[in-house]
Amino acid sequence: MRHGTSMKVTRRDFIKSSLFLGGSLLLSPSPLYAQQKKGKRWQPAYEKLDREGQLAQRIKEAYAIFEHCELCPRECGVNRRKGERGFCRAPARLVISSAQPHFGEELSLVGKNGSGTIFFSNCNLRCIFCQNWPIAHEGRGKEAQDEDLADQMLYLQKIGCHNINLVTPTHVMPNILNATRIALKKGLHLPLVYNTSGYERSEMLKLLDGVVDIYLPDMKYMDADKAARYSSGASDYPDVTKEAIIEMNRQVGGHLIDKRGVALRGLMIRHLVMPNRVAGTEKFIKWVADNLPKSTYVNIMSQYRVEYRAFDYPEIARGITVQEFLEAMDWAEKQGLTNLDPQSVAVRDFYQQRRSN
Ligand code: SF4
């Protein structure tokens, strides 16, 4: 999920424009480029899965889970089809907050025309510093049928977006599968981006194997007590999210882009640096280096903002310092991570240069 996207023109926007204008040298080393046959368009994973006759079966299996909902690690066991609600408070029907092109995501997702983001209401994690709290905590949005979601996907494709970016998708995964198949029959061919807090069960992710092309998980904390304190008692977050990310990597592998630099497939991990090292950034980086390829795409994010109830927690009731961001980037370099988000690298370079002047 996205953190710290601001409407103001910020230093980050400035750096992003610079990257578009001529910063190709700043892009991560050794990206994977897709080999495409001339004249042939890229085929998303779900297209192949449907051709093999497996997508319909996945939808059936996923929908059955609604009757005893264990879609996420909360494992509430409620029957959402009968109107019961679990921790996420979500009904079995979709609730959608918005569907629009977004230009604040990673550059390879934004490309020229934007990432086609669809924000789902409600959330299975509910962090106290959530910047989308009216949507995630209060469930503001509009109820929709799977057919409506399919239409929104097709609309985003029609206006030129490079992907369908499903924000907070975990609790509506069955609806997403169904909508994808409906949209596929009407011509959808964009990669699906599964933009998640990372609080996922790896068993459920297996239903997405061959459906999702790009996984965009957060790794928010490395310590159980921090996860419990800031994310509604989810003390199992570090363990289940690590397992989930390993599964995501198994399914989609490294960050693959086309010749325009637009993402087609792969794992992209987000880690938000928080004040007073509460996110366990050093441990996170070490974990990536020890458990995933060093070329894994990692976005170390500097845009933590004090939001929602974070004002009541003194240790996170401020933005991060330059030093907190730079030490995080240093750890990544020391651990030999080779595919850091280019915007984070640009922000680091900007501050390093300023310090040396
Ligand atoms: S998706 Fe919602 S109802 Fe289902 S297990 Fe998770 S929190 Fe509970």
Tab-separated table of N, CA, C and O in Angstrom, residues 90-177:
chain	number	residue	atom	x	y	z
A	90	ALA	N	-15.188	-6.244	6.009
A	90	ALA	CA	-15.593	-6.199	4.592
A	90	ALA	C	-16.730	-7.180	4.325
A	90	ALA	O	-16.731	-8.286	4.844
A	91	PRO	N	-17.677	-6.767	3.508
A	91	PRO	CA	-18.701	-7.714	3.073
A	91	PRO	C	-18.127	-8.641	2.008
A	91	PRO	O	-16.965	-8.504	1.626
A	92	ALA	N	-18.935	-9.576	1.519
A	92	ALA	CA	-18.443	-10.440	0.437
A	92	ALA	C	-18.430	-9.671	-0.880
A	92	ALA	O	-17.669	-9.993	-1.788
A	93	ARG	N	-19.255	-8.650	-0.942
A	93	ARG	CA	-19.275	-7.850	-2.163
A	93	ARG	C	-18.156	-6.798	-2.092
A	93	ARG	O	-17.755	-6.379	-1.007
A	94	LEU	N	-17.696	-6.397	-3.260
A	94	LEU	CA	-16.626	-5.388	-3.324
A	94	LEU	C	-17.085	-4.032	-2.792
A	94	LEU	O	-18.250	-3.666	-2.980
A	95	VAL	N	-16.179	-3.327	-2.161
A	95	VAL	CA	-16.394	-1.897	-1.915
A	95	VAL	C	-15.155	-1.192	-2.481
A	95	VAL	O	-14.022	-1.511	-2.116
A	96	ILE	N	-15.407	-0.280	-3.406
A	96	ILE	CA	-14.293	0.377	-4.114
A	96	ILE	C	-14.301	1.867	-3.799
A	96	ILE	O	-15.354	2.513	-3.848
A	97	SER	N	-13.137	2.383	-3.488
A	97	SER	CA	-13.049	3.810	-3.184
A	97	SER	C	-12.771	4.631	-4.442
A	97	SER	O	-13.373	5.680	-4.648
A	98	SER	N	-11.843	4.164	-5.273
A	98	SER	CA	-11.547	4.932	-6.496
A	98	SER	C	-10.816	4.065	-7.513
A	98	SER	O	-10.232	3.037	-7.154
A	99	ALA	N	-10.873	4.500	-8.749
A	99	ALA	CA	-10.123	3.852	-9.845
A	99	ALA	C	-9.617	4.960	-10.743
A	99	ALA	O	-10.426	5.673	-11.354
A	100	GLN	N	-8.306	5.125	-10.777
A	100	GLN	CA	-7.753	6.246	-11.550
A	100	GLN	C	-6.264	6.042	-11.846
A	100	GLN	O	-5.603	5.273	-11.143
A	101	PRO	N	-5.752	6.755	-12.852
A	101	PRO	CA	-4.310	6.692	-13.098
A	101	PRO	C	-3.587	7.355	-11.930
A	101	PRO	O	-4.064	8.351	-11.401
A	102	HIS	N	-2.481	6.779	-11.526
A	102	HIS	CA	-1.728	7.293	-10.381
A	102	HIS	C	-0.289	7.519	-10.848
A	102	HIS	O	0.306	6.649	-11.469
A	103	PHE	N	0.250	8.684	-10.476
A	103	PHE	CA	1.599	9.029	-10.919
A	103	PHE	C	2.599	9.071	-9.760
A	103	PHE	O	3.728	9.506	-9.933
A	104	GLY	N	2.163	8.608	-8.593
A	104	GLY	CA	3.044	8.651	-7.416
A	104	GLY	C	3.682	7.316	-7.094
A	104	GLY	O	4.336	7.186	-6.074
A	105	GLU	N	3.501	6.320	-7.947
A	105	GLU	CA	4.080	5.006	-7.672
A	105	GLU	C	5.513	4.927	-8.222
A	105	GLU	O	6.033	5.900	-8.754
A	106	GLU	N	6.128	3.773	-8.144
A	106	GLU	CA	7.480	3.594	-8.665
A	106	GLU	C	7.490	3.910	-10.163
A	106	GLU	O	6.524	3.631	-10.878
A	107	LEU	N	8.610	4.443	-10.644
A	107	LEU	CA	8.676	4.915	-12.032
A	107	LEU	C	8.301	3.842	-13.047
A	107	LEU	O	7.641	4.122	-14.049
A	108	SER	N	8.714	2.603	-12.796
A	108	SER	CA	8.435	1.559	-13.785
A	108	SER	C	6.949	1.181	-13.802
A	108	SER	O	6.482	0.564	-14.756
A	109	LEU	N	6.221	1.537	-12.772
A	109	LEU	CA	4.774	1.302	-12.772
A	109	LEU	C	4.036	2.481	-13.399
A	109	LEU	O	2.996	2.321	-14.031
A	110	VAL	N	4.578	3.656	-13.217
A	110	VAL	CA	3.925	4.877	-13.703
A	110	VAL	C	4.121	5.068	-15.208
A	110	VAL	O	3.198	5.475	-15.920
A	111	GLY	N	5.331	4.764	-15.691
A	111	GLY	CA	5.628	4.952	-17.112
A	111	GLY	C	5.217	6.334	-17.585
A	111	GLY	O	5.397	7.328	-16.877
A	112	LYS	N	4.608	6.374	-18.767
A	112	LYS	CA	4.213	7.670	-19.319
A	112	LYS	C	2.772	8.022	-18.942
A	112	LYS	O	2.428	9.176	-18.733
A	113	ASN	N	1.945	6.993	-18.837
A	113	ASN	CA	0.503	7.261	-18.696
A	113	ASN	C	-0.084	6.934	-17.328
A	113	ASN	O	-1.292	7.037	-17.144
A	114	GLY	N	0.742	6.510	-16.416
A	114	GLY	CA	0.248	6.256	-15.068
A	114	GLY	C	-0.057	4.794	-14.789
A	114	GLY	O	-0.230	3.980	-15.691
A	115	SER	N	-0.095	4.513	-13.495
A	115	SER	CA	-0.451	3.174	-13.022
A	115	SER	C	-1.959	3.187	-12.760
A	115	SER	O	-2.468	4.104	-12.100
A	116	GLY	N	-2.657	2.198	-13.262
A	116	GLY	CA	-4.127	2.165	-13.123
A	116	GLY	C	-4.541	1.657	-11.757
A	116	GLY	O	-4.822	0.477	-11.574
A	117	THR	N	-4.608	2.561	-10.779
A	117	THR	CA	-4.850	2.112	-9.394
A	117	THR	C	-6.332	1.980	-9.084
A	117	THR	O	-7.139	2.843	-9.428
A	118	ILE	N	-6.647	0.905	-8.403
A	118	ILE	CA	-8.003	0.703	-7.892
A	118	ILE	C	-7.868	0.496	-6.380
A	118	ILE	O	-7.209	-0.439	-5.931
A	119	PHE	N	-8.443	1.412	-5.624
A	119	PHE	CA	-8.357	1.351	-4.154
A	119	PHE	C	-9.578	0.626	-3.608
A	119	PHE	O	-10.708	1.065	-3.813
A	120	PHE	N	-9.323	-0.466	-2.894
A	120	PHE	CA	-10.417	-1.193	-2.247
A	120	PHE	C	-10.591	-0.676	-0.819
A	120	PHE	O	-9.608	-0.416	-0.120
A	121	SER	N	-11.829	-0.559	-0.412
A	121	SER	CA	-12.124	-0.087	0.942
A	121	SER	C	-11.963	-1.238	1.932
A	121	SER	O	-12.052	-2.401	1.552
A	122	ASN	N	-11.749	-0.878	3.198
A	122	ASN	CA	-11.494	-1.824	4.295
A	122	ASN	C	-10.065	-2.370	4.209
A	122	ASN	O	-9.414	-2.226	3.172
A	123	CYS	N	-9.637	-2.991	5.293
A	123	CYS	CA	-8.256	-3.492	5.342
A	123	CYS	C	-8.141	-4.565	6.411
A	123	CYS	O	-8.802	-4.480	7.445
A	124	ASN	N	-7.282	-5.525	6.170
A	124	ASN	CA	-7.091	-6.606	7.144
A	124	ASN	C	-5.946	-6.329	8.117
A	124	ASN	O	-5.666	-7.144	8.974
A	125	LEU	N	-5.276	-5.175	7.986
A	125	LEU	CA	-4.137	-4.896	8.866
A	125	LEU	C	-4.408	-3.696	9.788
A	125	LEU	O	-4.180	-3.769	10.973
A	126	ARG	N	-4.871	-2.621	9.216
A	126	ARG	CA	-5.269	-1.408	9.943
A	126	ARG	C	-4.176	-0.851	10.864
A	126	ARG	O	-4.201	-1.002	12.087
A	127	CYS	N	-3.229	-0.159	10.231
A	127	CYS	CA	-2.110	0.446	10.971
A	127	CYS	C	-2.549	1.791	11.555
A	127	CYS	O	-3.348	2.510	10.940
A	128	ILE	N	-1.960	2.140	12.681
A	128	ILE	CA	-2.376	3.388	13.336
A	128	ILE	C	-1.785	4.628	12.642
A	128	ILE	O	-2.175	5.747	12.943
A	129	PHE	N	-0.872	4.416	11.686
A	129	PHE	CA	-0.314	5.561	10.942
A	129	PHE	C	-0.793	5.558	9.487
A	129	PHE	O	-0.191	6.177	8.618
A	130	CYS	N	-1.918	4.889	9.264
A	130	CYS	CA	-2.433	4.729	7.899
A	130	CYS	C	-2.777	6.080	7.264
A	130	CYS	O	-3.517	6.870	7.845
A	131	GLN	N	-2.256	6.310	6.079
A	131	GLN	CA	-2.581	7.567	5.410
A	131	GLN	C	-3.905	7.470	4.648
A	131	GLN	O	-4.465	8.478	4.250
A	132	ASN	N	-4.374	6.259	4.446
A	132	ASN	CA	-5.652	6.073	3.743
A	132	ASN	C	-6.766	5.694	4.715
A	132	ASN	O	-7.667	4.952	4.374
A	133	TRP	N	-6.697	6.193	5.955
A	133	TRP	CA	-7.600	5.700	6.996
A	133	TRP	C	-9.089	5.865	6.668
A	133	TRP	O	-9.876	4.982	7.029
A	134	PRO	N	-9.524	6.912	5.968
A	134	PRO	CA	-10.975	6.955	5.699
A	134	PRO	C	-11.431	5.763	4.853
A	134	PRO	O	-12.557	5.297	4.982
A	135	ILE	N	-10.522	5.279	4.014
A	135	ILE	CA	-10.863	4.146	3.139
A	135	ILE	C	-10.614	2.836	3.872
A	135	ILE	O	-11.463	1.945	3.928
A	136	ALA	N	-9.429	2.733	4.476
A	136	ALA	CA	-8.995	1.457	5.057
A	136	ALA	C	-9.679	1.166	6.395
A	136	ALA	O	-10.112	0.044	6.644
A	137	HIS	N	-9.766	2.180	7.250
A	137	HIS	CA	-10.328	1.950	8.587
A	137	HIS	C	-11.838	2.126	8.600
A	137	HIS	O	-12.542	1.426	9.309
A	138	GLU	N	-12.319	3.093	7.856
A	138	GLU	CA	-13.747	3.402	7.934
A	138	GLU	C	-14.530	2.801	6.780
A	138	GLU	O	-15.756	2.894	6.739
A	139	GLY	N	-13.835	2.226	5.821
A	139	GLY	CA	-14.515	1.524	4.739
A	139	GLY	C	-15.289	2.426	3.782
A	139	GLY	O	-16.231	1.971	3.126
A	140	ARG	N	-14.878	3.697	3.694
A	140	ARG	CA	-15.617	4.586	2.784
A	140	ARG	C	-15.418	4.150	1.343
A	140	ARG	O	-14.289	3.896	0.914
A	141	GLY	N	-16.474	4.083	0.606
A	141	GLY	CA	-16.396	3.660	-0.791
A	141	GLY	C	-17.770	3.228	-1.264
A	141	GLY	O	-18.760	3.397	-0.553
A	142	LYS	N	-17.797	2.667	-2.449
A	142	LYS	CA	-19.080	2.323	-3.060
A	142	LYS	C	-19.135	0.827	-3.317
A	142	LYS	O	-18.171	0.251	-3.848
A	143	GLU	N	-20.235	0.211	-2.962
A	143	GLU	CA	-20.368	-1.228	-3.246
A	143	GLU	C	-20.422	-1.449	-4.753
A	143	GLU	O	-20.977	-0.629	-5.500
A	144	ALA	N	-19.836	-2.545	-5.191
A	144	ALA	CA	-19.772	-2.804	-6.634
A	144	ALA	C	-19.835	-4.311	-6.895
A	144	ALA	O	-19.497	-5.117	-6.025
A	145	GLN	N	-20.275	-4.634	-8.072
A	145	GLN	CA	-20.269	-6.032	-8.519
A	145	GLN	C	-18.913	-6.328	-9.163
A	145	GLN	O	-18.215	-5.411	-9.599
A	146	ASP	N	-18.610	-7.604	-9.297
A	146	ASP	CA	-17.356	-7.972	-9.965
A	146	ASP	C	-17.327	-7.430	-11.398
A	146	ASP	O	-16.276	-7.044	-11.913
A	147	GLU	N	-18.502	-7.382	-12.022
A	147	GLU	CA	-18.590	-6.855	-13.403
A	147	GLU	C	-18.182	-5.381	-13.443
A	147	GLU	O	-17.571	-4.921	-14.410
A	148	ASP	N	-18.534	-4.646	-12.377
A	148	ASP	CA	-18.151	-3.221	-12.329
A	148	ASP	C	-16.628	-3.086	-12.232
A	148	ASP	O	-16.030	-2.217	-12.862
A	149	LEU	N	-16.034	-3.959	-11.417
A	149	LEU	CA	-14.571	-3.925	-11.297
A	149	LEU	C	-13.929	-4.245	-12.651
A	149	LEU	O	-12.960	-3.586	-13.054
A	150	ALA	N	-14.483	-5.225	-13.348
A	150	ALA	CA	-13.961	-5.567	-14.679
A	150	ALA	C	-14.037	-4.341	-15.601
A	150	ALA	O	-13.083	-4.034	-16.331
A	151	ASP	N	-15.153	-3.626	-15.541
A	151	ASP	CA	-15.305	-2.430	-16.387
A	151	ASP	C	-14.272	-1.364	-16.020
A	151	ASP	O	-13.731	-0.682	-16.893
A	152	GLN	N	-14.001	-1.244	-14.724
A	152	GLN	CA	-13.011	-0.241	-14.311
A	152	GLN	C	-11.612	-0.615	-14.801
A	152	GLN	O	-10.842	0.234	-15.224
A	153	MET	N	-11.318	-1.905	-14.767
A	153	MET	CA	-10.017	-2.356	-15.293
A	153	MET	C	-9.904	-1.990	-16.781
A	153	MET	O	-8.877	-1.481	-17.236
A	154	LEU	N	-10.978	-2.254	-17.501
A	154	LEU	CA	-10.963	-1.985	-18.952
A	154	LEU	C	-10.870	-0.488	-19.237
A	154	LEU	O	-10.199	-0.057	-20.178
A	155	TYR	N	-11.513	0.303	-18.386
A	155	TYR	CA	-11.445	1.752	-18.546
A	155	TYR	C	-9.991	2.235	-18.362
A	155	TYR	O	-9.468	3.022	-19.159
A	156	LEU	N	-9.344	1.730	-17.323
A	156	LEU	CA	-7.954	2.147	-17.051
A	156	LEU	C	-7.036	1.738	-18.201
A	156	LEU	O	-6.112	2.462	-18.572
A	157	GLN	N	-7.309	0.562	-18.764
A	157	GLN	CA	-6.525	0.124	-19.931
A	157	GLN	C	-6.770	1.065	-21.113
A	157	GLN	O	-5.831	1.478	-21.797
A	158	LYS	N	-8.040	1.417	-21.306
A	158	LYS	CA	-8.411	2.255	-22.450
A	158	LYS	C	-7.737	3.628	-22.398
A	158	LYS	O	-7.348	4.180	-23.434
A	159	ILE	N	-7.592	4.173	-21.212
A	159	ILE	CA	-6.983	5.512	-21.137
A	159	ILE	C	-5.458	5.461	-21.084
A	159	ILE	O	-4.809	6.484	-20.897
A	160	GLY	N	-4.897	4.277	-21.255
A	160	GLY	CA	-3.440	4.188	-21.461
A	160	GLY	C	-2.617	3.761	-20.265
A	160	GLY	O	-1.381	3.756	-20.347
A	161	CYS	N	-3.254	3.436	-19.135
A	161	CYS	CA	-2.468	3.004	-17.966
A	161	CYS	C	-1.669	1.756	-18.328
A	161	CYS	O	-2.064	0.974	-19.186
A	162	HIS	N	-0.557	1.577	-17.625
A	162	HIS	CA	0.352	0.475	-17.978
A	162	HIS	C	0.080	-0.807	-17.195
A	162	HIS	O	0.683	-1.839	-17.482
A	163	ASN	N	-0.738	-0.724	-16.192
A	163	ASN	CA	-1.012	-1.909	-15.371
A	163	ASN	C	-2.291	-1.664	-14.587
A	163	ASN	O	-2.789	-0.536	-14.521
A	164	ILE	N	-2.805	-2.734	-13.987
A	164	ILE	CA	-3.938	-2.604	-13.057
A	164	ILE	C	-3.371	-2.810	-11.663
A	164	ILE	O	-2.915	-3.901	-11.320
A	165	ASN	N	-3.377	-1.749	-10.879
A	165	ASN	CA	-2.703	-1.707	-9.583
A	165	ASN	C	-3.760	-1.836	-8.483
A	165	ASN	O	-4.498	-0.896	-8.183
A	166	LEU	N	-3.839	-3.031	-7.901
A	166	LEU	CA	-4.910	-3.373	-6.962
A	166	LEU	C	-4.441	-3.059	-5.548
A	166	LEU	O	-3.598	-3.775	-4.995
A	167	VAL	N	-4.958	-1.997	-4.969
A	167	VAL	CA	-4.453	-1.501	-3.687
A	167	VAL	C	-5.309	-2.046	-2.538
A	167	VAL	O	-6.519	-1.853	-2.505
A	168	THR	N	-4.651	-2.716	-1.603
A	168	THR	CA	-5.318	-3.421	-0.487
A	168	THR	C	-6.278	-4.479	-1.030
A	168	THR	O	-7.504	-4.419	-0.818
A	169	PRO	N	-5.741	-5.488	-1.685
A	169	PRO	CA	-6.602	-6.452	-2.389
A	169	PRO	C	-6.949	-7.710	-1.588
A	169	PRO	O	-7.845	-8.457	-1.976
A	170	THR	N	-6.251	-7.941	-0.454
A	170	THR	CA	-6.265	-9.250	0.196
A	170	THR	C	-7.668	-9.769	0.511
A	170	THR	O	-7.991	-10.928	0.245
A	171	HIS	N	-8.491	-8.897	1.081
A	171	HIS	CA	-9.814	-9.344	1.553
A	171	HIS	C	-10.829	-9.459	0.414
A	171	HIS	O	-11.954	-9.895	0.639
A	172	VAL	N	-10.461	-9.037	-0.795
A	172	VAL	CA	-11.379	-9.164	-1.941
A	172	VAL	C	-10.728	-9.966	-3.071
A	172	VAL	O	-11.100	-9.819	-4.239
A	173	MET	N	-9.782	-10.796	-2.711
A	173	MET	CA	-9.057	-11.571	-3.726
A	173	MET	C	-9.996	-12.393	-4.620
A	173	MET	O	-9.816	-12.425	-5.851
A	174	PRO	N	-11.036	-13.064	-4.082
A	174	PRO	CA	-11.913	-13.838	-4.967
A	174	PRO	C	-12.608	-12.957	-6.011
A	174	PRO	O	-12.696	-13.325	-7.191
A	175	ASN	N	-13.074	-11.784	-5.580
A	175	ASN	CA	-13.733	-10.863	-6.513
A	175	ASN	C	-12.765	-10.414	-7.608
A	175	ASN	O	-13.144	-10.267	-8.781
A	176	ILE	N	-11.505	-10.197	-7.214
A	176	ILE	CA	-10.498	-9.754	-8.184
A	176	ILE	C	-10.274	-10.838	-9.245
A	176	ILE	O	-10.209	-10.544	-10.449
A	177	LEU	N	-10.180	-12.081	-8.793
A	177	LEU	CA	-9.991	-13.177	-9.757
A	177	LEU	C	-11.144	-13.208	-10.754
A	177	LEU	O	-10.947	-13.318	-11.972
